[in-house]
PDB file of C-alpha atoms in Angstrom:
ATOM      1  CA  MET A  44       0.706  27.535   3.534  1.00  0.00           C
ATOM      2  CA  ARG A  45       3.343  28.530   6.582  1.00  0.00           C
ATOM      3  CA  ARG A  46       6.624  29.670   5.098  1.00  0.00           C
ATOM      4  CA  GLY A  47       8.800  25.964   5.141  1.00  0.00           C
ATOM      5  CA  SER A  48       7.647  22.958   2.693  1.00  0.00           C
ATOM      6  CA  LEU A  49       9.215  19.323   3.061  1.00  0.00           C
ATOM      7  CA  THR A  50       9.960  16.698   0.181  1.00  0.00           C
ATOM      8  CA  ILE A  51      10.583  13.141   1.015  1.00  0.00           C
ATOM      9  CA  VAL A  52      12.984  11.460  -1.674  1.00  0.00           C
ATOM     10  CA  GLY A  53      14.076   7.990  -1.901  1.00  0.00           C
ATOM     11  CA  THR A  54      17.466   7.209  -3.470  1.00  0.00           C
ATOM     12  CA  GLY A  55      16.417   4.286  -4.657  1.00  0.00           C
ATOM     13  CA  ILE A  56      17.836   0.746  -3.714  1.00  0.00           C
ATOM     14  CA  LYS A  57      21.409   1.019  -5.237  1.00  0.00           C
ATOM     15  CA  PHE A  58      21.906   4.591  -4.512  1.00  0.00           C
ATOM     16  CA  GLY A  59      22.610   8.031  -7.710  1.00  0.00           C
ATOM     17  CA  PRO A  60      21.602   5.073 -10.406  1.00  0.00           C
ATOM     18  CA  GLN A  61      18.237   3.893  -8.881  1.00  0.00           C
ATOM     19  CA  THR A  62      17.834   7.666  -7.140  1.00  0.00           C
ATOM     20  CA  THR A  63      15.017   9.399 -10.494  1.00  0.00           C
ATOM     21  CA  PRO A  64      16.649  13.062 -11.710  1.00  0.00           C
ATOM     22  CA  GLU A  65      13.828  14.303  -9.156  1.00  0.00           C
ATOM     23  CA  ALA A  66      14.700  13.681  -6.349  1.00  0.00           C
ATOM     24  CA  ARG A  67      18.153  13.986  -6.615  1.00  0.00           C
ATOM     25  CA  ALA A  68      17.279  18.135  -8.170  1.00  0.00           C
ATOM     26  CA  ALA A  69      15.406  18.166  -4.369  1.00  0.00           C
ATOM     27  CA  ILE A  70      18.119  17.150  -2.593  1.00  0.00           C
ATOM     28  CA  GLN A  71      20.311  19.788  -4.939  1.00  0.00           C
ATOM     29  CA  GLN A  72      17.445  22.011  -4.071  1.00  0.00           C
ATOM     30  CA  ALA A  73      16.613  22.082  -0.610  1.00  0.00           C
ATOM     31  CA  ASP A  74      17.736  24.443   1.723  1.00  0.00           C
ATOM     32  CA  GLU A  75      19.054  21.452   4.514  1.00  0.00           C
ATOM     33  CA  VAL A  76      18.755  17.870   3.815  1.00  0.00           C
ATOM     34  CA  LEU A  77      18.871  15.484   6.591  1.00  0.00           C
ATOM     35  CA  TYR A  78      18.452  12.368   5.901  1.00  0.00           C
ATOM     36  CA  LEU A  79      18.861   7.923   6.870  1.00  0.00           C
ATOM     37  CA  LEU A  80      20.673   5.162   4.980  1.00  0.00           C
ATOM     38  CA  VAL A  81      22.451   2.475   4.866  1.00  0.00           C
ATOM     39  CA  GLY A  82      26.685   2.706   3.957  1.00  0.00           C
ATOM     40  CA  GLY A  83      28.529   5.683   4.568  1.00  0.00           C
ATOM     41  CA  ALA A  84      29.074   5.463   1.093  1.00  0.00           C
ATOM     42  CA  ALA A  85      25.812   6.821  -0.011  1.00  0.00           C
ATOM     43  CA  SER A  86      25.665   9.677   3.059  1.00  0.00           C
ATOM     44  CA  LYS A  87      28.640  10.861   1.209  1.00  0.00           C
ATOM     45  CA  TRP A  88      27.123  10.879  -2.243  1.00  0.00           C
ATOM     46  CA  VAL A  89      24.148  13.416  -0.223  1.00  0.00           C
ATOM     47  CA  GLY A  90      26.919  15.515   0.494  1.00  0.00           C
ATOM     48  CA  ARG A  91      28.492  16.530  -2.309  1.00  0.00           C
ATOM     49  CA  LEU A  92      24.634  17.167  -4.171  1.00  0.00           C
ATOM     50  CA  ASN A  93      24.094  19.404  -0.532  1.00  0.00           C
ATOM     51  CA  ARG A  94      26.186  20.182   1.611  1.00  0.00           C
ATOM     52  CA  ARG A  95      23.518  21.317   4.192  1.00  0.00           C
ATOM     53  CA  ALA A  96      22.333  18.228   5.038  1.00  0.00           C
ATOM     54  CA  LYS A  97      22.403  15.815   7.755  1.00  0.00           C
ATOM     55  CA  THR A  98      22.029  12.522   9.461  1.00  0.00           C
ATOM     56  CA  LEU A  99      19.460  11.409  10.704  1.00  0.00           C
ATOM     57  CA  PHE A 100      20.726   8.782  12.771  1.00  0.00           C
ATOM     58  CA  ALA A 101      22.204  10.281  15.130  1.00  0.00           C
ATOM     59  CA  VAL A 102      18.487  10.476  17.015  1.00  0.00           C
ATOM     60  CA  TYR A 103      18.305   6.754  15.924  1.00  0.00           C
ATOM     61  CA  GLN A 104      22.267   6.168  18.389  1.00  0.00           C
ATOM     62  CA  ARG A 105      20.976   9.136  20.983  1.00  0.00           C
ATOM     63  CA  GLY A 106      17.703   6.622  21.228  1.00  0.00           C
ATOM     64  CA  HIS A 107      19.042   2.948  21.101  1.00  0.00           C
ATOM     65  CA  ARG A 108      21.752   4.255  24.019  1.00  0.00           C
ATOM     66  CA  GLU A 109      18.339   5.432  26.735  1.00  0.00           C
ATOM     67  CA  GLY A 110      16.474   2.776  24.792  1.00  0.00           C
ATOM     68  CA  LYS A 111      14.141   3.890  23.483  1.00  0.00           C
ATOM     69  CA  GLU A 112      11.681   1.769  22.167  1.00  0.00           C
ATOM     70  CA  ARG A 113      11.662   1.668  17.968  1.00  0.00           C
ATOM     71  CA  VAL A 114       8.353   3.880  18.201  1.00  0.00           C
ATOM     72  CA  ALA A 115       9.716   6.733  20.307  1.00  0.00           C
ATOM     73  CA  ILE A 116      12.667   6.745  17.971  1.00  0.00           C
ATOM     74  CA  TYR A 117      10.410   7.268  15.238  1.00  0.00           C
ATOM     75  CA  HIS A 118       8.478  10.043  17.006  1.00  0.00           C
ATOM     76  CA  ASP A 119      12.233  12.235  17.781  1.00  0.00           C
ATOM     77  CA  MET A 120      13.041  12.003  14.103  1.00  0.00           C
ATOM     78  CA  VAL A 121       9.518  13.267  13.292  1.00  0.00           C
ATOM     79  CA  GLU A 122       9.798  15.499  15.184  1.00  0.00           C
ATOM     80  CA  ASP A 123      13.527  16.432  14.454  1.00  0.00           C
ATOM     81  CA  ILE A 124      12.124  16.772  10.446  1.00  0.00           C
ATOM     82  CA  LEU A 125       9.691  18.666  12.219  1.00  0.00           C
ATOM     83  CA  GLY A 126      11.381  21.725  13.949  1.00  0.00           C
ATOM     84  CA  ARG A 127      13.131  22.718  10.516  1.00  0.00           C
ATOM     85  CA  LEU A 128      10.143  23.464   8.594  1.00  0.00           C
ATOM     86  CA  ARG A 129       8.883  25.871  12.029  1.00  0.00           C
ATOM     87  CA  ALA A 130      12.017  27.478  10.878  1.00  0.00           C
ATOM     88  CA  GLY A 131      10.992  28.423   7.939  1.00  0.00           C
ATOM     89  CA  VAL A 132      13.203  25.994   6.293  1.00  0.00           C
ATOM     90  CA  ALA A 133      12.474  23.604   2.567  1.00  0.00           C
ATOM     91  CA  LEU A 134      13.507  20.967   3.656  1.00  0.00           C
ATOM     92  CA  CYS A 135      14.084  17.405   1.357  1.00  0.00           C
ATOM     93  CA  VAL A 136      15.099  14.049   4.009  1.00  0.00           C
ATOM     94  CA  VAL A 137      16.650  11.424   1.953  1.00  0.00           C
ATOM     95  CA  PHE A 138      16.462   7.083   2.830  1.00  0.00           C
ATOM     96  CA  TYR A 139      17.018   4.740   1.694  1.00  0.00           C
ATOM     97  CA  GLY A 140      14.480   2.969  -1.065  1.00  0.00           C
ATOM     98  CA  HIS A 141      11.486   3.906  -1.562  1.00  0.00           C
ATOM     99  CA  PRO A 142      10.858   6.532   0.496  1.00  0.00           C
ATOM    100  CA  GLY A 143       7.235   5.249   1.248  1.00  0.00           C
ATOM    101  CA  VAL A 144       7.615   1.441   1.911  1.00  0.00           C
ATOM    102  CA  PHE A 145       8.125   0.637   6.018  1.00  0.00           C
ATOM    103  CA  VAL A 146       9.592   3.826   6.523  1.00  0.00           C
ATOM    104  CA  THR A 147       7.363   4.827   9.554  1.00  0.00           C
ATOM    105  CA  PRO A 148       9.390   8.259  10.231  1.00  0.00           C
ATOM    106  CA  ALA A 149       8.393   9.362   6.060  1.00  0.00           C
ATOM    107  CA  HIS A 150       4.643   8.805   6.419  1.00  0.00           C
ATOM    108  CA  GLN A 151       4.237  10.240   9.686  1.00  0.00           C
ATOM    109  CA  ALA A 152       6.517  13.253   9.119  1.00  0.00           C
ATOM    110  CA  ILE A 153       4.644  13.940   5.797  1.00  0.00           C
ATOM    111  CA  GLN A 154       0.767  13.962   7.872  1.00  0.00           C
ATOM    112  CA  ARG A 155       1.717  16.065  10.761  1.00  0.00           C
ATOM    113  CA  ALA A 156       3.991  18.403   8.010  1.00  0.00           C
ATOM    114  CA  ARG A 157       0.643  18.697   6.604  1.00  0.00           C
ATOM    115  CA  GLU A 158      -1.444  18.647   9.567  1.00  0.00           C
ATOM    116  CA  GLU A 159       0.563  22.002  10.585  1.00  0.00           C
ATOM    117  CA  GLY A 160      -0.022  23.304   7.583  1.00  0.00           C
ATOM    118  CA  PHE A 161       2.826  22.937   5.728  1.00  0.00           C
ATOM    119  CA  ARG A 162       3.426  21.646   1.887  1.00  0.00           C
ATOM    120  CA  ALA A 163       4.161  18.387   1.889  1.00  0.00           C
ATOM    121  CA  THR A 164       5.577  16.136  -0.930  1.00  0.00           C
ATOM    122  CA  MET A 165       5.967  12.285  -1.448  1.00  0.00           C
ATOM    123  CA  LEU A 166       8.859  11.109  -3.719  1.00  0.00           C
ATOM    124  CA  PRO A 167       8.078   7.838  -5.437  1.00  0.00           C
ATOM    125  CA  GLY A 168      11.678   5.408  -5.196  1.00  0.00           C
ATOM    126  CA  VAL A 169      12.779   3.169  -6.386  1.00  0.00           C
ATOM    127  CA  SER A 170      12.084  -0.427  -3.647  1.00  0.00           C
ATOM    128  CA  ALA A 171      13.225  -3.489  -3.295  1.00  0.00           C
ATOM    129  CA  GLU A 172      10.257  -5.614  -4.916  1.00  0.00           C
ATOM    130  CA  ASP A 173      10.802  -3.908  -7.676  1.00  0.00           C
ATOM    131  CA  CYS A 174      14.504  -4.860  -7.509  1.00  0.00           C
ATOM    132  CA  LEU A 175      12.560  -8.291  -7.169  1.00  0.00           C
ATOM    133  CA  PHE A 176      10.159  -8.096 -10.056  1.00  0.00           C
ATOM    134  CA  ALA A 177      13.348  -7.746 -12.328  1.00  0.00           C
ATOM    135  CA  ASP A 178      16.182  -9.755 -10.774  1.00  0.00           C
ATOM    136  CA  LEU A 179      13.327 -13.188 -10.875  1.00  0.00           C
ATOM    137  CA  GLY A 180      12.058 -12.650 -13.786  1.00  0.00           C
ATOM    138  CA  ILE A 181       8.815 -11.853 -12.173  1.00  0.00           C
ATOM    139  CA  ASP A 182       5.943 -10.266 -13.762  1.00  0.00           C
ATOM    140  CA  PRO A 183       3.016 -10.072 -11.048  1.00  0.00           C
ATOM    141  CA  LEU A 184       0.295 -10.472 -14.614  1.00  0.00           C
ATOM    142  CA  GLU A 185      -1.135 -13.192 -12.760  1.00  0.00           C
ATOM    143  CA  GLY A 186      -1.031 -12.261  -9.078  1.00  0.00           C
ATOM    144  CA  TRP A 187       1.200 -10.513  -6.662  1.00  0.00           C
ATOM    145  CA  GLN A 188       0.700 -11.152  -2.312  1.00  0.00           C
ATOM    146  CA  SER A 189       2.943  -9.139  -0.381  1.00  0.00           C
ATOM    147  CA  TYR A 190       2.992  -8.660   3.023  1.00  0.00           C
ATOM    148  CA  GLU A 191       5.465  -8.446   5.547  1.00  0.00           C
ATOM    149  CA  ALA A 192       6.325 -11.552   7.368  1.00  0.00           C
ATOM    150  CA  THR A 193       5.159 -11.244  11.089  1.00  0.00           C
ATOM    151  CA  ARG A 194       2.547  -9.447  10.592  1.00  0.00           C
ATOM    152  CA  PHE A 195       1.492 -11.814   8.411  1.00  0.00           C
ATOM    153  CA  LEU A 196       1.462 -14.356  11.395  1.00  0.00           C
ATOM    154  CA  ILE A 197      -0.235 -12.371  13.586  1.00  0.00           C
ATOM    155  CA  LEU A 198      -3.036 -11.074  11.573  1.00  0.00           C
ATOM    156  CA  PRO A 199      -3.954 -14.371   9.280  1.00  0.00           C
ATOM    157  CA  ARG A 200      -5.762 -13.864   6.212  1.00  0.00           C
ATOM    158  CA  LYS A 201      -6.481 -15.509   3.277  1.00  0.00           C
ATOM    159  CA  PHE A 202      -3.947 -15.801   0.653  1.00  0.00           C
ATOM    160  CA  ASP A 203      -4.092 -18.275  -2.806  1.00  0.00           C
ATOM    161  CA  THR A 204      -1.662 -20.888  -3.293  1.00  0.00           C
ATOM    162  CA  ALA A 205      -1.553 -20.211  -7.379  1.00  0.00           C
ATOM    163  CA  THR A 206      -0.395 -16.423  -6.776  1.00  0.00           C
ATOM    164  CA  PRO A 207       3.618 -15.504  -5.372  1.00  0.00           C
ATOM    165  CA  LEU A 208       3.606 -14.777  -1.882  1.00  0.00           C
ATOM    166  CA  VAL A 209       6.595 -12.627  -0.599  1.00  0.00           C
ATOM    167  CA  LEU A 210       7.437 -12.033   3.179  1.00  0.00           C
ATOM    168  CA  TRP A 211       9.131  -8.446   3.943  1.00  0.00           C
ATOM    169  CA  GLN A 212      11.693  -7.719   6.833  1.00  0.00           C
ATOM    170  CA  LEU A 213      12.136 -11.830   6.993  1.00  0.00           C
ATOM    171  CA  SER A 214      14.947 -10.553   9.622  1.00  0.00           C
ATOM    172  CA  GLY A 215      13.039  -9.274  11.857  1.00  0.00           C
ATOM    173  CA  LEU A 216      10.854 -12.444  12.161  1.00  0.00           C
ATOM    174  CA  GLY A 217       9.014 -12.041  16.389  1.00  0.00           C
ATOM    175  CA  ARG A 218       9.659  -8.315  16.430  1.00  0.00           C
ATOM    176  CA  LEU A 219       7.156  -6.111  14.664  1.00  0.00           C
ATOM    177  CA  GLY A 220       9.559  -5.066  12.153  1.00  0.00           C
ATOM    178  CA  VAL A 221      12.668  -4.028  14.287  1.00  0.00           C
ATOM    179  CA  VAL A 222      14.983  -6.001  12.584  1.00  0.00           C
ATOM    180  CA  ASP A 223      18.465  -4.966  14.468  1.00  0.00           C
ATOM    181  CA  ARG A 224      17.714  -9.415  15.951  1.00  0.00           C
ATOM    182  CA  LEU A 225      18.120 -12.073  13.769  1.00  0.00           C
ATOM    183  CA  PRO A 226      14.911 -14.524  14.506  1.00  0.00           C
ATOM    184  CA  GLY A 227      16.293 -17.974  16.435  1.00  0.00           C
ATOM    185  CA  ARG A 228      15.247 -21.017  14.614  1.00  0.00           C
ATOM    186  CA  SER A 229      12.621 -21.773  17.360  1.00  0.00           C
ATOM    187  CA  THR A 230      11.412 -18.100  15.404  1.00  0.00           C
ATOM    188  CA  LEU A 231      11.605 -19.109  11.891  1.00  0.00           C
ATOM    189  CA  LYS A 232       9.832 -22.896  12.501  1.00  0.00           C
ATOM    190  CA  VAL A 233       6.779 -20.823  13.454  1.00  0.00           C
ATOM    191  CA  LEU A 234       6.909 -19.527   9.802  1.00  0.00           C
ATOM    192  CA  VAL A 235       7.773 -22.767   8.154  1.00  0.00           C
ATOM    193  CA  ASP A 236       5.362 -25.542  10.435  1.00  0.00           C
ATOM    194  CA  TYR A 237       2.411 -22.695   8.866  1.00  0.00           C
ATOM    195  CA  LEU A 238       2.812 -22.514   5.066  1.00  0.00           C
ATOM    196  CA  ALA A 239       3.839 -26.391   5.171  1.00  0.00           C
ATOM    197  CA  ARG A 240       0.367 -26.760   6.225  1.00  0.00           C
ATOM    198  CA  PHE A 241      -0.437 -24.714   2.792  1.00  0.00           C
ATOM    199  CA  TYR A 242       2.804 -25.729   0.291  1.00  0.00           C
ATOM    200  CA  GLY A 243       4.456 -28.831   1.634  1.00  0.00           C
ATOM    201  CA  ARG A 244       7.902 -28.763   4.065  1.00  0.00           C
ATOM    202  CA  ARG A 245       9.205 -28.816   0.511  1.00  0.00           C
ATOM    203  CA  HIS A 246       8.168 -26.633  -2.027  1.00  0.00           C
ATOM    204  CA  PRO A 247      10.518 -24.415  -3.000  1.00  0.00           C
ATOM    205  CA  VAL A 248      10.895 -21.233  -1.645  1.00  0.00           C
ATOM    206  CA  VAL A 249      13.350 -18.442  -2.759  1.00  0.00           C
ATOM    207  CA  LEU A 250      15.832 -15.637  -0.473  1.00  0.00           C
ATOM    208  CA  TYR A 251      16.046 -12.578  -2.111  1.00  0.00           C
ATOM    209  CA  GLU A 252      18.210  -9.633  -1.410  1.00  0.00           C
ATOM    210  CA  ALA A 253      19.148  -7.083  -3.760  1.00  0.00           C
ATOM    211  CA  SER A 254      22.528  -5.072  -4.443  1.00  0.00           C
ATOM    212  CA  HIS A 255      23.284  -2.441  -2.503  1.00  0.00           C
ATOM    213  CA  THR A 256      26.088  -1.080  -4.456  1.00  0.00           C
ATOM    214  CA  GLU A 257      26.462   0.070  -8.407  1.00  0.00           C
ATOM    215  CA  ARG A 258      28.621  -2.790  -9.416  1.00  0.00           C
ATOM    216  CA  GLY A 259      27.168  -6.018  -7.087  1.00  0.00           C
ATOM    217  CA  ARG A 260      24.896  -8.973  -7.923  1.00  0.00           C
ATOM    218  CA  PRO A 261      21.748  -9.858  -6.023  1.00  0.00           C
ATOM    219  CA  GLN A 262      21.712 -12.168  -3.486  1.00  0.00           C
ATOM    220  CA  ILE A 263      19.698 -15.332  -4.471  1.00  0.00           C
ATOM    221  CA  ARG A 264      19.298 -19.174  -2.578  1.00  0.00           C
ATOM    222  CA  HIS A 265      17.009 -21.265  -3.053  1.00  0.00           C
ATOM    223  CA  LEU A 266      16.216 -23.656  -1.413  1.00  0.00           C
ATOM    224  CA  PRO A 267      13.316 -25.957   0.548  1.00  0.00           C
ATOM    225  CA  LEU A 268      10.859 -24.504   2.421  1.00  0.00           C
ATOM    226  CA  SER A 269      12.173 -27.053   5.282  1.00  0.00           C
ATOM    227  CA  GLY A 270      15.606 -25.430   4.239  1.00  0.00           C
ATOM    228  CA  LEU A 271      15.080 -22.542   6.414  1.00  0.00           C
ATOM    229  CA  LEU A 272      15.519 -23.175   9.648  1.00  0.00           C
ATOM    230  CA  ASN A 273      19.600 -24.323   8.715  1.00  0.00           C
ATOM    231  CA  ALA A 274      19.408 -21.088   6.422  1.00  0.00           C
ATOM    232  CA  LYS A 275      21.992 -18.189   7.248  1.00  0.00           C
ATOM    233  CA  LEU A 276      20.194 -15.205   6.879  1.00  0.00           C
ATOM    234  CA  ASP A 277      22.407 -12.638   6.491  1.00  0.00           C
ATOM    235  CA  GLY A 278      20.964  -8.759   5.187  1.00  0.00           C
ATOM    236  CA  LEU A 279      17.726  -8.600   4.694  1.00  0.00           C
ATOM    237  CA  PRO A 280      16.557 -11.682   2.749  1.00  0.00           C
ATOM    238  CA  THR A 281      13.388 -11.316   1.486  1.00  0.00           C
ATOM    239  CA  LEU A 282      11.190 -14.361   1.211  1.00  0.00           C
ATOM    240  CA  LEU A 283      10.066 -15.120  -2.289  1.00  0.00           C
ATOM    241  CA  VAL A 284       7.530 -18.212  -2.286  1.00  0.00           C
ATOM    242  CA  PRO A 285       6.824 -19.154  -5.290  1.00  0.00           C
ATOM    243  CA  PRO A 286       2.853 -20.665  -6.040  1.00  0.00           C
ATOM    244  CA  LYS A 287       2.275 -24.499  -5.540  1.00  0.00           C
ATOM    245  CA  THR A 288      -0.547 -24.923  -8.022  1.00  0.00           C
ATOM    246  CA  ARG A 289      -2.341 -22.936 -11.706  1.00  0.00           C
ATOM    247  CA  ALA A 290      -5.251 -20.492 -11.383  1.00  0.00           C
ATOM    248  CA  ALA A 291      -8.541 -21.681 -12.822  1.00  0.00           C
ATOM    249  CA  PRO A 292     -10.500 -19.699 -15.052  1.00  0.00           C
ATOM    250  CA  ASP A 293     -13.907 -19.009 -14.305  1.00  0.00           C
ATOM    251  CA  LEU A 294     -15.260 -19.681 -17.007  1.00  0.00           C
ATOM    252  CA  ARG A 295     -19.365 -17.905 -16.135  1.00  0.00           C
ATOM    253  CA  MET A 296     -16.751 -14.965 -15.416  1.00  0.00           C
ATOM    254  CA  PHE A 297     -15.653 -15.492 -19.268  1.00  0.00           C
ATOM    255  CA  ASP A 298     -19.241 -15.375 -21.022  1.00  0.00           C
ATOM    256  CA  ARG A 299     -20.263 -12.584 -18.804  1.00  0.00           C
ATOM    257  CA  LEU A 300     -17.272 -10.330 -19.641  1.00  0.00           C
ATOM    258  CA  LYS A 301     -18.525 -11.108 -23.418  1.00  0.00           C
ATOM    259  CA  ILE A 302     -15.106 -13.594 -23.765  1.00  0.00           C
ATOM    260  CA  PRO A 303     -15.327 -16.105 -26.043  1.00  0.00           C
ATOM    261  CA  ARG A 304     -14.567 -19.546 -24.206  1.00  0.00           C
ATOM    262  CA  GLU A 305     -11.586 -20.824 -26.725  1.00  0.00           C
ATOM    263  CA  ARG A 306      -9.640 -17.668 -25.445  1.00  0.00           C
ATOM    264  CA  ALA A 307      -9.226 -19.900 -21.150  1.00  0.00           C
ATOM    265  CA  GLY A 308      -6.048 -20.742 -22.209  1.00  0.00           C
ATOM    266  CA  ALA A 309      -4.898 -17.987 -23.464  1.00  0.00           C
ATOM    267  CA  ALA A 310      -5.323 -16.818 -20.002  1.00  0.00           C
ATOM    268  CA  LYS A 311      -4.133 -19.633 -18.070  1.00  0.00           C
ATOM    269  CA  PRO A 312      -0.435 -20.297 -17.096  1.00  0.00           C
ATOM    270  CA  SER A 313       1.084 -22.355 -19.195  1.00  0.00           C
ATOM    271  CA  ARG A 314       2.718 -23.581 -16.111  1.00  0.00           C
ATOM    272  CA  PRO A 315       3.635 -21.843 -12.070  1.00  0.00           C
ATOM    273  CA  ASN A 316       5.189 -18.711 -12.099  1.00  0.00           C
ATOM    274  CA  ARG A 317       8.514 -20.092 -11.223  1.00  0.00           C
ATOM    275  CA  PRO A 318      11.740 -17.316 -10.485  1.00  0.00           C
ATOM    276  CA  ARG A 319      14.814 -17.905 -13.182  1.00  0.00           C
ATOM    277  CA  GLN A 320      18.037 -19.459 -11.495  1.00  0.00           C
ATOM    278  CA  VAL A 321      20.341 -17.039 -11.090  1.00  0.00           C
ATOM    279  CA  LYS A 322      24.274 -17.014 -11.555  1.00  0.00           C
ATOM    280  CA  ARG A 323      26.288 -15.129  -8.377  1.00  0.00           C
TER     281      ARG A 323
END
């Protein structure tokens, strides 16, 4: 192993309360820290944990001024990270939420570091999905379908209307994950028209965004699928499509697994798993 190491951590959605002790220790003990976070308060918090902390946002700003694509900006971030590793630094890189969920430079940095002979580790963090389960009262026991919104449309796959469906990065719809600008009504109509083929335009859906602050509350809006066309998509909302039907037990599989058929009623959901109503 070469001298120098990389640890990539996440702050959780609410930095501080949702930052794991393991991640906090990695930030504090690192020779240097690089971070890309949401909001100035989170940046100051990391700076208090480690005085040798520096933001990666400047790389994004520079690339944006130069008119670079997001992929090229990510490449520049990874080069900054690798540059510090080559200098023999024990480096911690901090991202918002879970560092492995929709964080392309985190995965690229880990791969590149290992290819060059450095020790590289990613620590898990609290993600928006974890918050969604808690805030909406959803248990994925009966199944769970999770896709990035644009890729859900451009990479067709079979999905089950008896299982909750969640589409992430709705604000970046049509832009392959780039969320700098909100999608227009015509772009949203593509998604609504597609989902309506399977659920109907009046099927209830939920726009959800986890709270980013300790005392804040999640943003939860219940509306019919067709209501997405007029919904205000401020922030970074996630779309949850609850089940339309109940899943039917396969009695032949009960027999093969030697589970008594009379248990089929217990295995079958009593109703579709609907998200709870939460006052805002």
